[in-house]
XYZ file of C-alpha atoms in Angstrom:
208
model
C 34.339 12.199 5.948
C 37.997 11.121 6.053
C 38.841 14.328 7.895
C 36.300 13.458 10.578
C 37.713 9.934 10.879
C 41.255 11.300 11.191
C 40.225 13.915 13.755
C 38.808 11.203 16.001
C 41.765 8.813 15.895
C 44.257 11.702 16.248
C 42.449 12.895 19.361
C 41.457 16.248 17.881
C 37.876 15.363 18.774
C 37.566 14.987 22.560
C 37.472 11.283 23.487
C 34.816 9.797 25.781
C 35.196 11.008 29.381
C 37.868 9.023 31.158
C 38.718 7.009 28.036
C 41.322 7.199 25.291
C 40.612 8.073 21.696
C 40.050 5.000 19.484
C 42.654 3.922 16.964
C 41.765 3.385 13.298
C 41.099 -0.335 13.748
C 38.775 0.218 16.695
C 36.795 2.941 14.936
C 36.466 0.817 11.784
C 35.237 -2.057 13.923
C 32.543 0.135 15.481
C 31.314 1.170 12.029
C 31.254 -2.454 10.875
C 29.437 -3.581 14.033
C 26.698 -1.046 13.354
C 26.308 -2.174 9.750
C 26.190 -5.831 10.681
C 24.011 -5.591 13.752
C 21.749 -2.618 12.918
C 20.858 -2.323 16.616
C 23.409 -2.466 19.441
C 23.185 -1.875 23.182
C 25.567 -0.913 25.953
C 25.627 -4.550 27.085
C 25.707 -6.258 23.686
C 28.408 -8.929 24.059
C 31.426 -9.103 21.790
C 31.337 -5.553 20.381
C 34.095 -3.960 22.441
C 33.689 -0.185 22.690
C 31.425 0.069 19.646
C 28.377 1.293 21.571
C 30.404 3.840 23.524
C 32.088 5.159 20.368
C 28.889 5.355 18.311
C 27.140 7.253 21.091
C 30.010 9.627 21.882
C 30.961 10.372 18.264
C 27.338 10.424 17.088
C 27.826 13.400 14.693
C 30.539 11.520 12.777
C 28.581 8.252 12.755
C 25.463 10.129 11.652
C 27.253 11.746 8.700
C 28.987 8.504 7.750
C 25.822 6.411 7.633
C 23.845 9.200 5.975
C 26.106 8.662 2.949
C 24.818 5.075 2.881
C 21.180 6.121 3.207
C 20.832 5.313 6.915
C 19.692 7.424 9.839
C 21.480 6.897 13.147
C 19.437 7.073 16.341
C 20.908 7.201 19.841
C 18.422 6.266 22.565
C 19.991 7.132 25.906
C 16.959 5.804 27.792
C 17.307 2.350 26.231
C 21.123 2.528 25.999
C 20.685 1.678 22.328
C 22.156 2.876 19.037
C 20.352 1.880 15.858
C 20.354 2.342 12.100
C 17.199 2.885 10.078
C 16.979 3.571 6.357
C 16.127 7.181 5.630
C 12.513 7.633 4.561
C 13.413 8.489 0.962
C 16.311 6.025 0.595
C 16.269 2.486 -0.831
C 15.980 -0.111 1.936
C 18.590 -2.815 2.370
C 18.058 -3.684 6.042
C 16.503 -6.871 7.396
C 12.932 -5.623 7.033
C 13.519 -5.001 3.331
C 14.999 -8.431 2.668
C 12.756 -10.966 0.998
C 11.898 -12.712 4.223
C 10.290 -16.109 4.101
C 6.699 -16.298 5.192
C 7.555 -17.918 8.530
C 10.250 -15.295 9.211
C 7.736 -12.531 8.515
C 5.121 -14.101 10.782
C 7.584 -14.477 13.646
C 8.779 -10.876 13.298
C 5.177 -9.676 13.296
C 4.390 -11.742 16.407
C 7.463 -10.368 18.178
C 6.491 -6.776 17.462
C 2.901 -7.363 18.619
C 4.049 -9.042 21.835
C 6.443 -6.180 22.503
C 3.715 -3.581 21.992
C 1.356 -5.520 24.270
C 4.036 -5.615 26.952
C 4.470 -1.850 26.766
C 0.723 -1.272 26.823
C 0.246 -3.536 29.840
C 3.153 -1.903 31.718
C 5.151 -5.138 31.715
C 8.311 -3.504 30.380
C 11.117 -2.824 32.800
C 12.909 0.501 33.096
C 15.244 -0.746 30.357
C 12.337 -1.182 27.944
C 12.575 -4.988 27.927
C 9.476 -7.184 27.710
C 9.671 -10.814 28.791
C 7.784 -13.573 26.964
C 8.229 -17.163 25.789
C 8.261 -19.073 22.531
C 4.841 -20.455 23.444
C 3.433 -16.938 23.269
C 4.890 -16.471 19.796
C 3.267 -19.700 18.659
C -0.107 -18.656 20.057
C 0.159 -15.163 18.583
C 0.811 -16.544 15.094
C -2.175 -18.867 15.402
C -4.523 -16.249 16.833
C -3.602 -13.141 14.848
C -2.097 -14.412 11.601
C -4.261 -17.535 11.564
C -1.325 -19.531 10.281
C 0.559 -22.548 11.509
C 3.703 -21.507 13.399
C 7.145 -22.852 12.449
C 8.173 -26.099 14.107
C 10.380 -25.743 17.175
C 13.785 -26.056 15.514
C 12.920 -23.671 12.703
C 11.466 -21.177 15.182
C 14.722 -21.222 17.145
C 16.701 -20.507 13.955
C 14.470 -17.543 13.110
C 14.730 -16.145 16.632
C 18.518 -16.376 16.485
C 18.394 -14.350 13.267
C 16.549 -11.506 14.984
C 18.689 -11.829 18.107
C 21.793 -11.160 15.992
C 20.145 -7.950 14.781
C 19.456 -6.689 18.298
C 15.756 -7.489 18.511
C 15.778 -9.963 21.395
C 17.758 -12.205 23.697
C 17.090 -15.913 24.079
C 17.198 -17.639 27.426
C 17.894 -21.262 28.289
C 15.378 -23.679 26.819
C 13.324 -25.694 29.303
C 13.707 -29.235 27.994
C 10.732 -30.514 29.962
C 8.270 -27.791 28.988
C 9.945 -27.363 25.598
C 9.731 -23.590 25.889
C 12.382 -20.874 25.661
C 12.156 -17.597 27.604
C 12.772 -14.477 25.538
C 13.669 -10.891 26.351
C 12.181 -8.600 23.713
C 14.346 -5.511 23.259
C 13.499 -1.958 22.134
C 15.314 -2.677 18.877
C 12.266 -4.624 17.713
C 10.641 -1.305 16.830
C 13.570 -0.720 14.480
C 13.585 -4.172 12.866
C 9.787 -4.181 12.577
C 9.086 -0.484 12.157
C 5.684 1.150 11.851
C 6.351 1.621 8.127
C 7.083 -2.114 7.791
C 3.839 -2.944 9.584
C 1.919 -0.729 7.171
C 3.488 -2.448 4.169
C 2.732 -5.819 5.705
C -0.883 -4.822 6.176
C -1.079 -3.728 2.532
C 0.483 -7.004 1.358
C -1.957 -8.968 3.505
C -4.953 -7.099 2.145
C -3.687 -7.732 -1.375
C -3.437 -11.429 -0.570
C 0.334 -11.511 -0.987
C 1.229 -12.804 2.476
C-alpha cells in the first residue's frame, strides 16, 4: 500500500492528463475527503483535486479502501466517486449509524422521491432530480404515516445528508417557507437497496 502511495507522489504512476502528480499532502487529503464525505462529485465545492485523483488513481484508492472494508465505485456518467461497505464487511457508514427516527424517515423520503424522479423521467442528464422540502413532508405523511420534523429540524437533517453527497439545498423561499432541493445520485449510496430491505424488516417487526 505504501509502495503504491509512493509511486503516485513520485510520478512513477502516470499523472492525470495535462496535470501534475499530487504531492503527499494532496493525496492524503483526497483519501480523507472520501472517508469524510462518502460520496463526492466533480463539482463538489472545497475538495480541491480529490475527485480527479480518486477517479484517475482508482486502482490505488480501491486497494486502500478495501483494507478498511469499503468498495470504491467510480461512476463516469454521474461524475461521482463513492464508498460503500463491502457486502461481507461490518458497516460504519451513515446508513449503519443509529439514526434517529426523524433522520431515518427523511432519508427514506429522499430515496423514494429520487426513485420517482427517475421513473417519471424527471432526472437530467446528470442524474439529478429536483424537488422541495414540501414534497419530503408530504412523502413522510403519506408513505410513513408519521409526522414530519418541524422546519428547523428538517433543515438540519438535510444538511447532514448534503454533507455526505446526497443532495444540494437551494435558497429558502421565506414567503412560501419552502426550500428547493437537488437530489443527487449519491442518495442510492447513502440509502442503498440493502438499507431499504433492512428498514422494511425493522418496520414489519415494529421497530421503526
